[in-house]
């Protein structure tokens, strides 16, 4: 009993360290958005050049996620995680101390590579410390850590940069890697990556794995086609003041954290519903903003719906790709992370190209239709599964408990 309690304490400590690491990486990824003008003025670069620090970061994560997960799959996870956190710290310090645009760009590319592998590795590591029946809860906890970056990390870094300099937020975020590094270095066991139940999917299925990846790509591309220009929409279409936009975005972030906390506790019992419902509410939110977003009341309601969808969808797809992974789970998570980051880049770029043709309101229509396509994929998979269960009604085949919309 004492050994079991000690193991649980170690598991909780490692999950906490990974949550802090996820928060630090996600804050670093989006930090230039809030201090763009500060960096631009100090380094003498155009806003578009500083914007490349964000888009280039995301594209790097998308491109290297799967290859680097495969290359490092035989290295003990403790060593990998410690190296990645050290890379975050060193790259952040170098970027702040040297204060050169090209050094900053290079440091962010290094950090992007580290983040790609960190996200691929941390899920299986954390899940492997607990029993399989709480996989969803563990993934939910990690998702909260990452999502807090947009609610607290980026706004806090922006405030700090405005009151000091753009270098200070980078130093602070880099320093967050230190406690994570110390906990993982001292608490996480050094074991071969091949050991443990979290290394492989519980129900390998290439077809369903591909469907989840497609859902990730469609939903993320769809939402960022409009969400990238949400500030413009709220001011020009819904007639909100510019000063109120930050409050509305905070509402979106808080509902996102709430959604992750609620859905995270249900992932293990209702895996289909915890993916299907946020996809449906995202479709309603995007189409609602297109159809009636000029009403401030409707716009606020749709913002809440949108916030309650973004984080939970990615969290649920992370859980499902681990479940259906046809190979190693870290490779599966890396593929999902690549689909997510590619969706962010393509959605933002596509929305920008469509703006002159369909105006800002039309980008939400297109995003909504893409999300509806993702929902249809999930419904098609659901009915296909029902058909197969009907055709194979044998006692030994009645084990797919986690594939029902509700607990069977």
Coordinates of C-alpha atoms in Angstrom, one line a residue:
X1 CA 0.0 0.0 0.0
X2 CA 2.8 2.4 0.9
X3 CA 4.6 1.6 -2.4
X4 CA 1.4 2.3 -4.3
X5 CA 0.9 5.6 -2.6
X6 CA 4.5 6.5 -3.3
X7 CA 4.0 5.6 -7.0
X8 CA 0.9 7.7 -7.2
X9 CA 2.7 10.7 -5.6
X10 CA 5.5 10.4 -8.1
X11 CA 3.0 10.2 -11.0
X12 CA 1.2 13.3 -9.8
X13 CA 4.5 15.2 -9.4
X14 CA 5.5 14.2 -13.0
X15 CA 2.2 15.2 -14.4
X16 CA 2.4 18.5 -12.7
X17 CA 5.9 19.1 -14.1
X18 CA 4.7 18.2 -17.6
X19 CA 1.8 20.6 -17.2
X20 CA 4.2 23.4 -16.4
X21 CA 6.4 22.4 -19.3
X22 CA 3.4 22.4 -21.7
X23 CA 2.4 25.8 -20.3
X24 CA 5.9 27.2 -20.9
X25 CA 6.2 25.8 -24.5
X26 CA 2.8 27.0 -25.5
X27 CA 3.4 30.4 -24.0
X28 CA 6.7 30.7 -25.9
X29 CA 5.0 29.7 -29.1
X30 CA 2.4 32.5 -29.0
X31 CA 4.4 35.1 -27.0
X32 CA 5.4 37.3 -30.0
X33 CA 1.7 37.9 -30.8
X34 CA 1.3 40.0 -27.6
X35 CA 4.7 41.8 -27.9
X36 CA 4.9 42.1 -31.7
X37 CA 5.3 45.8 -31.8
X38 CA 7.9 45.8 -29.0
X39 CA 10.1 43.3 -30.9
X40 CA 9.5 45.1 -34.2
X41 CA 10.5 48.5 -32.9
X42 CA 13.5 47.3 -30.9
X43 CA 15.0 45.1 -33.7
X44 CA 14.0 47.3 -36.6
X45 CA 11.9 44.6 -38.3
X46 CA 8.5 44.9 -40.0
X47 CA 5.5 43.4 -38.3
X48 CA 5.2 40.7 -41.0
X49 CA 8.8 39.7 -40.2
X50 CA 8.0 39.4 -36.5
X51 CA 4.8 37.5 -37.5
X52 CA 7.1 34.9 -39.1
X53 CA 8.3 34.1 -35.6
X54 CA 4.9 32.6 -34.9
X55 CA 4.0 31.1 -38.3
X56 CA 7.5 29.7 -38.8
X57 CA 7.3 28.1 -35.4
X58 CA 4.0 26.4 -36.1
X59 CA 5.1 25.1 -39.5
X60 CA 8.3 23.7 -38.0
X61 CA 6.3 21.8 -35.4
X62 CA 4.1 20.4 -38.1
X63 CA 7.0 19.3 -40.3
X64 CA 9.3 17.7 -37.6
X65 CA 6.7 16.1 -35.2
X66 CA 6.5 12.7 -36.7
X67 CA 10.2 12.3 -37.9
X68 CA 11.7 13.4 -34.6
X69 CA 9.3 11.1 -32.7
X70 CA 10.5 8.1 -34.8
X71 CA 14.2 9.0 -34.5
X72 CA 14.2 9.3 -30.7
X73 CA 11.8 6.4 -29.9
X74 CA 14.6 4.2 -28.4
X75 CA 15.9 6.9 -26.0
X76 CA 14.8 6.8 -22.4
X77 CA 12.0 9.3 -21.9
X78 CA 13.6 10.9 -18.8
X79 CA 16.6 11.8 -20.8
X80 CA 14.5 13.1 -23.7
X81 CA 12.3 15.3 -21.6
X82 CA 15.2 16.7 -19.7
X83 CA 17.0 17.6 -22.9
X84 CA 13.9 19.3 -24.3
X85 CA 13.4 21.4 -21.2
X86 CA 17.0 22.3 -21.2
X87 CA 16.7 23.4 -24.9
X88 CA 13.8 25.6 -24.0
X89 CA 15.8 27.3 -21.2
X90 CA 18.9 27.8 -23.3
X91 CA 17.1 29.0 -26.4
X92 CA 15.1 31.5 -24.4
X93 CA 18.1 32.9 -22.6
X94 CA 20.1 33.2 -25.9
X95 CA 17.3 34.9 -27.6
X96 CA 16.9 37.5 -24.9
X97 CA 20.6 38.1 -24.3
X98 CA 21.7 38.4 -27.9
X99 CA 18.7 40.6 -28.9
X100 CA 19.1 39.9 -32.7
X101 CA 16.2 39.1 -35.0
X102 CA 18.1 36.2 -36.7
X103 CA 19.2 34.8 -33.4
X104 CA 15.7 35.1 -32.1
X105 CA 14.4 33.3 -35.2
X106 CA 16.9 30.5 -34.9
X107 CA 16.2 30.1 -31.2
X108 CA 12.5 29.8 -31.9
X109 CA 13.1 27.1 -34.5
X110 CA 15.1 25.2 -32.0
X111 CA 12.3 25.6 -29.4
X112 CA 9.8 24.5 -32.0
X113 CA 11.6 21.3 -32.6
X114 CA 11.8 20.7 -28.9
X115 CA 8.1 21.4 -28.5
X116 CA 7.2 19.0 -31.3
X117 CA 8.9 16.1 -29.4
X118 CA 7.8 17.3 -26.0
X119 CA 4.1 17.1 -26.9
X120 CA 4.6 13.7 -28.6
X121 CA 6.4 12.2 -25.6
X122 CA 4.7 13.7 -22.6
X123 CA 1.3 12.0 -23.2
X124 CA 2.5 8.4 -23.2
X125 CA 4.9 9.2 -20.3
X126 CA 2.2 10.6 -18.1
X127 CA -0.4 8.0 -19.0
X128 CA 2.0 5.2 -18.4
X129 CA 2.4 6.2 -14.7
X130 CA -1.3 5.4 -14.0
X131 CA -3.7 2.6 -14.8
X132 CA -5.2 2.5 -18.3
X133 CA -8.8 3.3 -17.1
X134 CA -7.8 6.9 -16.3
X135 CA -6.0 7.8 -19.6
X136 CA -8.5 10.4 -20.4
X137 CA -8.2 12.2 -17.1
X138 CA -4.4 12.3 -17.5
X139 CA -4.6 13.7 -21.0
X140 CA -7.2 16.2 -19.8
X141 CA -4.8 17.5 -17.1
X142 CA -2.0 17.9 -19.6
X143 CA -4.4 19.8 -21.9
X144 CA -5.2 22.2 -19.1
X145 CA -1.6 23.1 -18.7
X146 CA -1.2 23.8 -22.4
X147 CA -4.4 25.8 -22.6
X148 CA -3.6 28.0 -19.7
X149 CA -0.8 29.5 -21.9
X150 CA -3.4 31.5 -23.9
X151 CA -5.4 32.5 -20.9
X152 CA -2.6 33.4 -18.5
X153 CA 0.8 33.0 -20.2
X154 CA 0.5 35.2 -23.3
X155 CA -1.5 38.0 -21.6
X156 CA 0.9 37.9 -18.6
X157 CA 3.9 38.0 -20.9
X158 CA 2.4 40.9 -22.8
X159 CA 1.9 42.9 -19.7
X160 CA 5.4 42.1 -18.5
X161 CA 6.9 43.1 -21.8
X162 CA 5.0 46.4 -21.9
X163 CA 6.3 47.3 -18.4
X164 CA 9.9 46.1 -18.9
X165 CA 11.2 45.0 -22.4
X166 CA 10.3 42.2 -24.8
X167 CA 13.4 40.2 -23.6
X168 CA 12.1 39.8 -20.0
X169 CA 9.0 37.6 -20.8
X170 CA 11.3 35.2 -22.8
X171 CA 13.6 34.9 -19.8
X172 CA 10.7 34.3 -17.4
X173 CA 9.1 31.6 -19.6
X174 CA 12.5 30.0 -20.1
X175 CA 13.0 29.9 -16.3
X176 CA 9.7 27.9 -16.0
X177 CA 11.6 25.0 -17.5
X178 CA 13.8 24.7 -14.4
X179 CA 11.4 23.3 -11.9
X180 CA 10.0 20.9 -14.6
X181 CA 13.5 19.8 -15.4
X182 CA 14.3 19.1 -11.7
X183 CA 11.2 17.1 -11.0
X184 CA 11.5 15.0 -14.1
X185 CA 15.2 14.4 -13.6
X186 CA 14.7 13.3 -10.0
X187 CA 11.3 11.6 -10.0
X188 CA 10.6 10.0 -13.4
X189 CA 12.1 6.5 -13.6
X190 CA 14.6 5.8 -16.4
X191 CA 13.0 2.8 -18.2
X192 CA 13.2 1.6 -21.8
X193 CA 10.5 3.4 -23.9
X194 CA 9.2 0.0 -25.1
X195 CA 7.9 -0.8 -21.6
X196 CA 4.5 0.0 -20.2
X197 CA 0.9 -0.1 -21.4
X198 CA 1.0 3.5 -22.8
X199 CA 3.5 2.6 -25.6
X200 CA 0.8 1.0 -27.8
X201 CA -2.8 1.8 -28.6
X202 CA -5.4 -0.2 -26.6
X203 CA -7.4 -0.9 -29.8
X204 CA -5.1 -0.4 -32.9
X205 CA -7.2 0.6 -35.9
X206 CA -5.6 2.3 -38.9
X207 CA -8.9 3.4 -40.4
X208 CA -10.3 5.0 -37.3
X209 CA -6.9 6.6 -36.5
X210 CA -7.0 8.2 -39.9
X211 CA -10.5 9.5 -39.3
X212 CA -9.4 11.2 -36.0
X213 CA -6.5 12.8 -37.8
X214 CA -8.9 14.1 -40.5
X215 CA -11.2 15.5 -37.8
X216 CA -8.2 17.3 -36.2
X217 CA -7.2 18.8 -39.6
X218 CA -10.7 19.9 -40.6
X219 CA -11.7 21.4 -37.3
X220 CA -8.5 23.3 -36.7
X221 CA -8.3 24.6 -40.3
X222 CA -11.9 25.6 -40.1
X223 CA -11.8 27.4 -36.8
X224 CA -8.5 29.3 -37.6
X225 CA -9.9 30.4 -40.9
X226 CA -12.2 32.7 -38.9
X227 CA -10.7 32.8 -35.4
X228 CA -7.5 34.4 -36.7
X229 CA -9.6 37.5 -37.6
X230 CA -12.0 37.4 -34.7
X231 CA -10.9 40.9 -33.4
X232 CA -11.8 42.4 -36.8
X233 CA -15.1 40.5 -36.8
X234 CA -16.1 41.7 -33.3
X235 CA -15.3 45.3 -34.1
X236 CA -16.5 45.6 -37.7
X237 CA -19.5 43.2 -37.7
X238 CA -20.7 43.0 -34.1
X239 CA -19.9 46.7 -33.4
X240 CA -17.9 46.0 -30.2
X241 CA -15.4 48.6 -29.1
X242 CA -11.7 47.7 -29.5
X243 CA -11.2 47.9 -25.7
X244 CA -13.8 45.2 -25.1
X245 CA -12.2 42.7 -27.5
X246 CA -9.6 41.6 -24.9
X247 CA -12.4 40.9 -22.4
X248 CA -14.3 38.8 -24.9
X249 CA -11.1 36.8 -25.8
X250 CA -10.6 36.3 -22.1
X251 CA -14.1 34.9 -21.9
X252 CA -13.3 32.6 -24.8
X253 CA -10.1 31.4 -23.0
X254 CA -11.8 30.8 -19.6
X255 CA -14.7 28.8 -21.2
X256 CA -12.0 26.8 -23.0
X257 CA -10.3 25.9 -19.7
X258 CA -13.7 25.0 -18.2
X259 CA -14.6 22.9 -21.2
X260 CA -11.3 20.9 -20.9
X261 CA -11.8 20.4 -17.2
X262 CA -15.4 19.1 -17.7
X263 CA -14.8 16.9 -20.8
X264 CA -11.5 15.7 -19.4
X265 CA -13.3 13.9 -16.5
X266 CA -15.6 12.3 -19.0
X267 CA -13.1 11.1 -21.6
X268 CA -12.7 7.6 -20.2
X269 CA -16.4 6.9 -19.9
X270 CA -17.8 8.6 -23.0
X271 CA -14.9 8.8 -25.6
X272 CA -17.2 9.3 -28.6
X273 CA -19.4 12.0 -27.0
X274 CA -16.5 14.0 -25.7
X275 CA -15.2 14.4 -29.3
X276 CA -18.5 14.6 -31.1
X277 CA -20.2 17.2 -28.9
X278 CA -17.4 19.8 -29.0
X279 CA -17.1 19.4 -32.8
X280 CA -20.9 20.0 -33.0
X281 CA -20.8 23.1 -30.8
X282 CA -17.8 24.4 -32.8
X283 CA -19.9 24.1 -36.0
X284 CA -22.8 25.9 -34.3
X285 CA -20.5 28.7 -33.1
X286 CA -18.9 29.3 -36.4
X287 CA -22.1 29.2 -38.4
X288 CA -23.9 31.2 -35.7
X289 CA -21.3 34.0 -36.0
X290 CA -21.8 34.0 -39.8
X291 CA -25.6 34.0 -39.6
X292 CA -26.3 36.4 -36.7
X293 CA -22.9 37.6 -35.5
X294 CA -24.0 41.2 -36.0
X295 CA -26.1 40.8 -32.8
X296 CA -23.8 41.4 -29.8
X297 CA -25.9 39.0 -27.7
X298 CA -25.6 36.2 -30.3
X299 CA -21.9 37.0 -30.7
X300 CA -21.2 36.6 -27.0
X301 CA -23.1 33.3 -26.9
X302 CA -21.2 32.0 -29.9
X303 CA -17.9 33.1 -28.4
X304 CA -18.7 31.0 -25.3
X305 CA -19.6 28.0 -27.6
X306 CA -16.4 28.4 -29.5
X307 CA -14.3 28.6 -26.4
X308 CA -15.9 25.5 -25.0
X309 CA -15.0 23.6 -28.2
X310 CA -11.4 24.5 -29.2
X311 CA -9.5 22.9 -26.3
X312 CA -11.7 19.9 -25.8
X313 CA -11.6 18.9 -29.4
X314 CA -7.8 18.7 -29.4
X315 CA -7.7 17.0 -26.0
X316 CA -10.3 14.4 -27.2
X317 CA -8.4 13.7 -30.5
X318 CA -5.2 13.3 -28.5
X319 CA -6.9 10.6 -26.4
X320 CA -8.4 8.9 -29.4
X321 CA -5.2 8.7 -31.5
X322 CA -3.5 7.1 -28.5
X323 CA -6.4 4.6 -28.3
X324 CA -6.4 3.7 -32.0
X325 CA -2.6 4.1 -32.6
X326 CA -1.6 1.5 -35.2
X327 CA 2.0 1.8 -34.0
X328 CA 3.7 3.6 -31.2
X329 CA 1.6 6.1 -29.3
X330 CA 4.1 8.9 -29.4
X331 CA 4.2 8.7 -33.2
X332 CA 0.4 8.8 -33.2
X333 CA 0.4 11.9 -31.0
X334 CA 3.1 13.5 -33.1
X335 CA 0.9 13.0 -36.2
X336 CA -2.0 14.6 -34.5
X337 CA 0.1 17.5 -33.4
X338 CA 1.4 17.9 -36.9
X339 CA -2.2 17.9 -38.2
X340 CA -3.1 20.6 -35.6
X341 CA -0.2 22.9 -36.4
X342 CA -0.7 22.5 -40.1
X343 CA -4.3 23.3 -39.6
X344 CA -3.5 26.5 -37.8
X345 CA -1.1 27.6 -40.5
X346 CA -3.4 26.7 -43.4
X347 CA -6.5 28.1 -41.7
X348 CA -4.9 31.4 -41.0
X349 CA -3.4 31.7 -44.5
X350 CA -6.5 30.5 -46.2
X351 CA -8.7 32.9 -44.2
X352 CA -6.4 35.7 -45.2
X353 CA -6.6 34.8 -48.9
X354 CA -10.4 34.6 -48.7
X355 CA -11.0 37.9 -46.9
X356 CA -11.1 40.0 -50.1
X357 CA -13.5 37.6 -51.6
X358 CA -16.0 36.7 -48.8
X359 CA -15.2 39.4 -46.2
X360 CA -14.5 38.5 -42.6
X361 CA -18.0 37.1 -42.0
X362 CA -17.6 34.6 -44.8
X363 CA -14.5 33.1 -43.3
X364 CA -16.7 31.8 -40.4
X365 CA -19.1 30.3 -42.9
X366 CA -16.3 28.4 -44.6
X367 CA -14.9 27.3 -41.2
X368 CA -18.3 26.2 -40.1
X369 CA -18.8 24.0 -43.2
X370 CA -15.4 22.4 -42.7
X371 CA -16.4 21.6 -39.1
X372 CA -19.6 20.1 -40.3
X373 CA -17.6 17.9 -42.6
X374 CA -15.6 16.7 -39.6
X375 CA -18.9 16.0 -37.7
X376 CA -20.1 13.9 -40.7
X377 CA -16.9 11.9 -40.6
X378 CA -17.6 11.1 -36.9
X379 CA -21.2 10.2 -37.6
X380 CA -20.2 8.0 -40.5
X381 CA -17.7 6.2 -38.3
X382 CA -20.3 5.7 -35.6
X383 CA -22.9 4.1 -37.9
X384 CA -20.2 2.0 -39.5
X385 CA -19.3 0.7 -36.1
X386 CA -23.0 0.0 -35.3
X387 CA -23.2 -2.0 -38.5
X388 CA -20.2 -4.0 -37.7
X389 CA -21.4 -4.8 -34.2
X390 CA -24.7 -5.9 -35.7
X391 CA -23.0 -8.2 -38.1
X392 CA -20.6 -9.6 -35.5
X393 CA -23.0 -10.2 -32.6
X394 CA -20.8 -12.7 -30.7
X395 CA -20.0 -12.7 -27.0
X396 CA -16.2 -12.5 -27.5
X397 CA -16.7 -9.4 -29.7
X398 CA -18.7 -7.4 -27.2
X399 CA -15.7 -5.7 -25.8
X400 CA -15.6 -2.3 -27.6
X401 CA -17.0 -0.5 -24.6
X402 CA -15.3 2.7 -25.2
X403 CA -16.6 3.0 -28.7
X404 CA -20.2 4.0 -27.8
X405 CA -21.5 7.5 -27.6
X406 CA -22.6 6.8 -24.0
X407 CA -21.3 4.4 -21.5
X408 CA -22.6 0.9 -22.6

